[in-house]
Amino acid sequence: MYTFRYIKEFIVKSLPVILLYFLSFSSFENIKQFDNLAVFSFNLHMIVIYFYILKFPDYLGIGHIFVAGLINDVVIGTPLGTSSLSFLTMCFFTTYIRNVTLRAKMTAEWFTFIPAIFFSNLTFFLIINNFSNLSYYYVELLANSFFTFLFFHIFYYFLINYQTRIKED
């Protein structure tokens, strides 16, 4: 009985890492190839990183975030380390928010996600524009940030319900 509990706890704690690696290997960035969905894109990596670093910091480590960013760079074709630095910016900003927050409320976390996503995307944009020949437009990045902000609410409830359901068992 003790080994079953240990295995279950291991799976629960490693699920965020598995989810982050899955998102990195299966690039959702290729949705842009469809003409009807060109405006609609969001960054699920940022939502997962923000949620788990904010609520369950022991489940997702900085090393895994860095490696997932490298994998994401290889899959989507950006210079190596761009997504990693963007993800780490999100991670460090989220750690700061977690340390200065007195009471955790969903609305407060949702609105503190705005500057976190802004600085993370600013890091990504500055690296892409200054150190590569790729071109990203402000409007694309702004639309991506906006839809990521909107979908945070939905994925927050999905992830928090999953974590509470697992803890109850």
PDB file of C-alpha atoms in Angstrom:
ATOM      1  CA  MET A   1       0.000   0.000   0.000  1.00  0.00           C
ATOM      2  CA  TYR A   2       2.894   2.326   0.774  1.00  0.00           C
ATOM      3  CA  THR A   3       4.501   1.715  -2.636  1.00  0.00           C
ATOM      4  CA  PHE A   4       1.231   2.559  -4.421  1.00  0.00           C
ATOM      5  CA  ARG A   5       1.086   5.871  -2.566  1.00  0.00           C
ATOM      6  CA  TYR A   6       4.733   6.565  -3.434  1.00  0.00           C
ATOM      7  CA  ILE A   7       4.155   5.815  -7.133  1.00  0.00           C
ATOM      8  CA  LYS A   8       1.042   7.983  -7.199  1.00  0.00           C
ATOM      9  CA  GLU A   9       2.876  10.868  -5.529  1.00  0.00           C
ATOM     10  CA  PHE A  10       5.728  10.523  -8.024  1.00  0.00           C
ATOM     11  CA  ILE A  11       3.324  10.651 -10.980  1.00  0.00           C
ATOM     12  CA  VAL A  12       1.479  13.654  -9.549  1.00  0.00           C
ATOM     13  CA  LYS A  13       4.697  15.567  -8.955  1.00  0.00           C
ATOM     14  CA  SER A  14       6.115  14.748 -12.379  1.00  0.00           C
ATOM     15  CA  LEU A  15       2.969  15.603 -14.351  1.00  0.00           C
ATOM     16  CA  PRO A  16       3.846  19.320 -14.787  1.00  0.00           C
ATOM     17  CA  VAL A  17       7.261  18.364 -16.157  1.00  0.00           C
ATOM     18  CA  ILE A  18       5.698  15.849 -18.539  1.00  0.00           C
ATOM     19  CA  LEU A  19       3.118  18.429 -19.624  1.00  0.00           C
ATOM     20  CA  LEU A  20       5.776  21.070 -20.247  1.00  0.00           C
ATOM     21  CA  TYR A  21       7.928  18.687 -22.294  1.00  0.00           C
ATOM     22  CA  PHE A  22       4.887  17.538 -24.267  1.00  0.00           C
ATOM     23  CA  LEU A  23       4.025  21.141 -25.100  1.00  0.00           C
ATOM     24  CA  SER A  24       7.617  21.756 -26.178  1.00  0.00           C
ATOM     25  CA  PHE A  25       7.768  18.721 -28.449  1.00  0.00           C
ATOM     26  CA  SER A  26       4.352  19.269 -30.017  1.00  0.00           C
ATOM     27  CA  SER A  27       4.622  22.782 -31.261  1.00  0.00           C
ATOM     28  CA  PHE A  28       1.304  24.583 -31.213  1.00  0.00           C
ATOM     29  CA  GLU A  29       3.045  27.479 -32.922  1.00  0.00           C
ATOM     30  CA  ASN A  30       2.333  25.826 -36.275  1.00  0.00           C
ATOM     31  CA  ILE A  31      -1.335  26.758 -35.942  1.00  0.00           C
ATOM     32  CA  LYS A  32      -0.352  29.987 -37.718  1.00  0.00           C
ATOM     33  CA  GLN A  33      -0.137  28.141 -41.026  1.00  0.00           C
ATOM     34  CA  PHE A  34      -3.949  28.132 -41.221  1.00  0.00           C
ATOM     35  CA  ASP A  35      -5.215  31.399 -42.676  1.00  0.00           C
ATOM     36  CA  ASN A  36      -8.360  31.550 -40.542  1.00  0.00           C
ATOM     37  CA  LEU A  37      -6.415  31.152 -37.294  1.00  0.00           C
ATOM     38  CA  ALA A  38      -3.598  33.591 -38.067  1.00  0.00           C
ATOM     39  CA  VAL A  39      -4.723  36.104 -35.435  1.00  0.00           C
ATOM     40  CA  PHE A  40      -5.613  33.502 -32.831  1.00  0.00           C
ATOM     41  CA  SER A  41      -2.611  32.128 -30.970  1.00  0.00           C
ATOM     42  CA  PHE A  42      -1.763  31.747 -27.303  1.00  0.00           C
ATOM     43  CA  ASN A  43       1.170  30.454 -25.307  1.00  0.00           C
ATOM     44  CA  LEU A  44       0.192  27.503 -23.136  1.00  0.00           C
ATOM     45  CA  HIS A  45       3.798  27.124 -21.951  1.00  0.00           C
ATOM     46  CA  MET A  46       3.575  30.439 -20.109  1.00  0.00           C
ATOM     47  CA  ILE A  47       0.300  29.510 -18.429  1.00  0.00           C
ATOM     48  CA  VAL A  48       1.680  26.188 -17.179  1.00  0.00           C
ATOM     49  CA  ILE A  49       4.921  27.767 -15.960  1.00  0.00           C
ATOM     50  CA  TYR A  50       3.132  30.650 -14.217  1.00  0.00           C
ATOM     51  CA  PHE A  51       0.595  28.370 -12.539  1.00  0.00           C
ATOM     52  CA  TYR A  52       3.007  25.756 -11.243  1.00  0.00           C
ATOM     53  CA  ILE A  53       5.702  28.191 -10.119  1.00  0.00           C
ATOM     54  CA  LEU A  54       3.043  30.239  -8.336  1.00  0.00           C
ATOM     55  CA  LYS A  55       0.993  27.467  -6.722  1.00  0.00           C
ATOM     56  CA  PHE A  56       3.204  24.368  -6.610  1.00  0.00           C
ATOM     57  CA  PRO A  57       6.852  25.460  -6.942  1.00  0.00           C
ATOM     58  CA  ASP A  58       8.208  22.053  -5.917  1.00  0.00           C
ATOM     59  CA  TYR A  59       6.611  20.351  -8.922  1.00  0.00           C
ATOM     60  CA  LEU A  60       8.394  22.229 -11.706  1.00  0.00           C
ATOM     61  CA  GLY A  61      12.096  23.036 -11.564  1.00  0.00           C
ATOM     62  CA  ILE A  62      14.038  25.757 -13.321  1.00  0.00           C
ATOM     63  CA  GLY A  63      16.255  23.205 -15.063  1.00  0.00           C
ATOM     64  CA  HIS A  64      13.242  21.511 -16.619  1.00  0.00           C
ATOM     65  CA  ILE A  65      11.913  24.896 -17.722  1.00  0.00           C
ATOM     66  CA  PHE A  66      15.246  25.712 -19.371  1.00  0.00           C
ATOM     67  CA  VAL A  67      15.458  22.358 -21.200  1.00  0.00           C
ATOM     68  CA  ALA A  68      11.808  22.641 -22.327  1.00  0.00           C
ATOM     69  CA  GLY A  69      12.651  26.060 -23.753  1.00  0.00           C
ATOM     70  CA  LEU A  70      15.598  24.616 -25.673  1.00  0.00           C
ATOM     71  CA  ILE A  71      13.388  21.876 -27.076  1.00  0.00           C
ATOM     72  CA  ASN A  72      10.769  24.462 -28.014  1.00  0.00           C
ATOM     73  CA  ASP A  73      13.413  26.524 -29.832  1.00  0.00           C
ATOM     74  CA  VAL A  74      14.506  23.505 -31.863  1.00  0.00           C
ATOM     75  CA  VAL A  75      10.927  22.607 -32.777  1.00  0.00           C
ATOM     76  CA  ILE A  76       9.754  26.090 -33.828  1.00  0.00           C
ATOM     77  CA  GLY A  77      13.052  27.169 -35.391  1.00  0.00           C
ATOM     78  CA  THR A  78      14.051  30.145 -33.265  1.00  0.00           C
ATOM     79  CA  PRO A  79      17.645  30.749 -32.114  1.00  0.00           C
ATOM     80  CA  LEU A  80      18.677  28.364 -29.364  1.00  0.00           C
ATOM     81  CA  GLY A  81      17.990  29.810 -25.908  1.00  0.00           C
ATOM     82  CA  THR A  82      15.338  32.344 -26.894  1.00  0.00           C
ATOM     83  CA  SER A  83      12.377  30.472 -25.436  1.00  0.00           C
ATOM     84  CA  SER A  84      14.492  29.371 -22.485  1.00  0.00           C
ATOM     85  CA  LEU A  85      15.289  32.946 -21.507  1.00  0.00           C
ATOM     86  CA  SER A  86      11.673  33.927 -22.045  1.00  0.00           C
ATOM     87  CA  PHE A  87      10.466  31.053 -19.856  1.00  0.00           C
ATOM     88  CA  LEU A  88      13.031  31.854 -17.175  1.00  0.00           C
ATOM     89  CA  THR A  89      11.947  35.497 -17.181  1.00  0.00           C
ATOM     90  CA  MET A  90       8.408  34.282 -16.540  1.00  0.00           C
ATOM     91  CA  CYS A  91       9.706  31.968 -13.822  1.00  0.00           C
ATOM     92  CA  PHE A  92      11.689  34.641 -11.991  1.00  0.00           C
ATOM     93  CA  PHE A  93       8.872  37.169 -12.221  1.00  0.00           C
ATOM     94  CA  THR A  94       6.413  34.573 -10.883  1.00  0.00           C
ATOM     95  CA  THR A  95       8.743  33.724  -8.019  1.00  0.00           C
ATOM     96  CA  TYR A  96       8.834  37.393  -7.070  1.00  0.00           C
ATOM     97  CA  ILE A  97       5.032  37.586  -7.177  1.00  0.00           C
ATOM     98  CA  ARG A  98       4.741  34.448  -5.028  1.00  0.00           C
ATOM     99  CA  ASN A  99       7.128  35.889  -2.426  1.00  0.00           C
ATOM    100  CA  VAL A 100       5.396  39.279  -2.067  1.00  0.00           C
ATOM    101  CA  THR A 101       1.789  38.041  -2.172  1.00  0.00           C
ATOM    102  CA  LEU A 102      -0.005  37.936   1.145  1.00  0.00           C
ATOM    103  CA  ARG A 103      -3.309  36.382   0.138  1.00  0.00           C
ATOM    104  CA  ALA A 104      -3.647  34.374  -3.012  1.00  0.00           C
ATOM    105  CA  LYS A 105      -6.781  35.177  -4.976  1.00  0.00           C
ATOM    106  CA  MET A 106      -7.449  34.120  -8.511  1.00  0.00           C
ATOM    107  CA  THR A 107      -8.205  37.640  -9.745  1.00  0.00           C
ATOM    108  CA  ALA A 108      -5.006  39.029  -8.258  1.00  0.00           C
ATOM    109  CA  GLU A 109      -2.996  36.221  -9.833  1.00  0.00           C
ATOM    110  CA  TRP A 110      -4.745  36.789 -13.131  1.00  0.00           C
ATOM    111  CA  PHE A 111      -3.868  40.484 -13.180  1.00  0.00           C
ATOM    112  CA  THR A 112      -0.290  39.930 -12.060  1.00  0.00           C
ATOM    113  CA  PHE A 113      -0.012  37.633 -15.057  1.00  0.00           C
ATOM    114  CA  ILE A 114      -0.166  40.733 -17.289  1.00  0.00           C
ATOM    115  CA  PRO A 115       3.255  42.169 -16.365  1.00  0.00           C
ATOM    116  CA  ALA A 116       4.729  38.660 -16.196  1.00  0.00           C
ATOM    117  CA  ILE A 117       3.656  37.863 -19.739  1.00  0.00           C
ATOM    118  CA  PHE A 118       4.706  41.332 -20.883  1.00  0.00           C
ATOM    119  CA  PHE A 119       8.280  41.020 -19.608  1.00  0.00           C
ATOM    120  CA  SER A 120       8.557  37.453 -20.839  1.00  0.00           C
ATOM    121  CA  ASN A 121       7.407  38.377 -24.328  1.00  0.00           C
ATOM    122  CA  LEU A 122       9.579  41.493 -24.258  1.00  0.00           C
ATOM    123  CA  THR A 123      12.597  39.281 -23.597  1.00  0.00           C
ATOM    124  CA  PHE A 124      11.587  36.997 -26.470  1.00  0.00           C
ATOM    125  CA  PHE A 125      11.001  39.940 -28.821  1.00  0.00           C
ATOM    126  CA  LEU A 126      14.289  41.687 -27.976  1.00  0.00           C
ATOM    127  CA  ILE A 127      16.320  38.534 -28.508  1.00  0.00           C
ATOM    128  CA  ILE A 128      14.596  37.709 -31.804  1.00  0.00           C
ATOM    129  CA  ASN A 129      14.907  41.233 -33.215  1.00  0.00           C
ATOM    130  CA  ASN A 130      18.464  41.928 -32.066  1.00  0.00           C
ATOM    131  CA  PHE A 131      20.189  38.576 -32.532  1.00  0.00           C
ATOM    132  CA  SER A 132      18.471  36.875 -35.461  1.00  0.00           C
ATOM    133  CA  ASN A 133      17.144  37.473 -38.937  1.00  0.00           C
ATOM    134  CA  LEU A 134      13.629  36.367 -38.016  1.00  0.00           C
ATOM    135  CA  SER A 135      10.918  38.971 -37.951  1.00  0.00           C
ATOM    136  CA  TYR A 136       8.123  39.144 -35.420  1.00  0.00           C
ATOM    137  CA  TYR A 137       5.589  41.901 -35.487  1.00  0.00           C
ATOM    138  CA  TYR A 138       4.385  43.804 -32.462  1.00  0.00           C
ATOM    139  CA  VAL A 139       0.799  42.979 -33.354  1.00  0.00           C
ATOM    140  CA  GLU A 140       1.473  39.218 -33.390  1.00  0.00           C
ATOM    141  CA  LEU A 141       3.122  39.371 -29.989  1.00  0.00           C
ATOM    142  CA  LEU A 142       0.383  41.601 -28.585  1.00  0.00           C
ATOM    143  CA  ALA A 143      -2.366  39.278 -29.874  1.00  0.00           C
ATOM    144  CA  ASN A 144      -0.521  36.268 -28.468  1.00  0.00           C
ATOM    145  CA  SER A 145      -0.193  37.991 -25.084  1.00  0.00           C
ATOM    146  CA  PHE A 146      -3.844  39.009 -25.068  1.00  0.00           C
ATOM    147  CA  PHE A 147      -5.161  35.518 -25.823  1.00  0.00           C
ATOM    148  CA  THR A 148      -2.729  33.981 -23.345  1.00  0.00           C
ATOM    149  CA  PHE A 149      -4.070  36.354 -20.714  1.00  0.00           C
ATOM    150  CA  LEU A 150      -7.673  35.457 -21.566  1.00  0.00           C
ATOM    151  CA  PHE A 151      -7.089  31.706 -21.526  1.00  0.00           C
ATOM    152  CA  PHE A 152      -5.199  31.813 -18.231  1.00  0.00           C
ATOM    153  CA  HIS A 153      -8.496  31.898 -16.369  1.00  0.00           C
ATOM    154  CA  ILE A 154      -9.743  28.694 -18.033  1.00  0.00           C
ATOM    155  CA  PHE A 155      -6.529  26.720 -17.617  1.00  0.00           C
ATOM    156  CA  TYR A 156      -6.125  27.989 -14.040  1.00  0.00           C
ATOM    157  CA  TYR A 157      -9.415  26.375 -13.041  1.00  0.00           C
ATOM    158  CA  PHE A 158      -8.593  23.212 -14.956  1.00  0.00           C
ATOM    159  CA  LEU A 159      -5.180  22.850 -13.295  1.00  0.00           C
ATOM    160  CA  ILE A 160      -6.361  23.797  -9.789  1.00  0.00           C
ATOM    161  CA  ASN A 161      -9.254  21.319 -10.006  1.00  0.00           C
ATOM    162  CA  TYR A 162      -6.858  18.625 -11.161  1.00  0.00           C
ATOM    163  CA  GLN A 163      -4.463  19.303  -8.300  1.00  0.00           C
ATOM    164  CA  THR A 164      -7.222  19.333  -5.654  1.00  0.00           C
ATOM    165  CA  ARG A 165      -8.764  16.131  -7.050  1.00  0.00           C
ATOM    166  CA  ILE A 166      -5.404  14.379  -6.939  1.00  0.00           C
ATOM    167  CA  LYS A 167      -4.708  15.585  -3.387  1.00  0.00           C
ATOM    168  CA  GLU A 168      -8.092  14.269  -2.179  1.00  0.00           C
ATOM    169  CA  ASP A 169      -7.383  10.710  -3.353  1.00  0.00           C
TER     170      ASP A 169
END
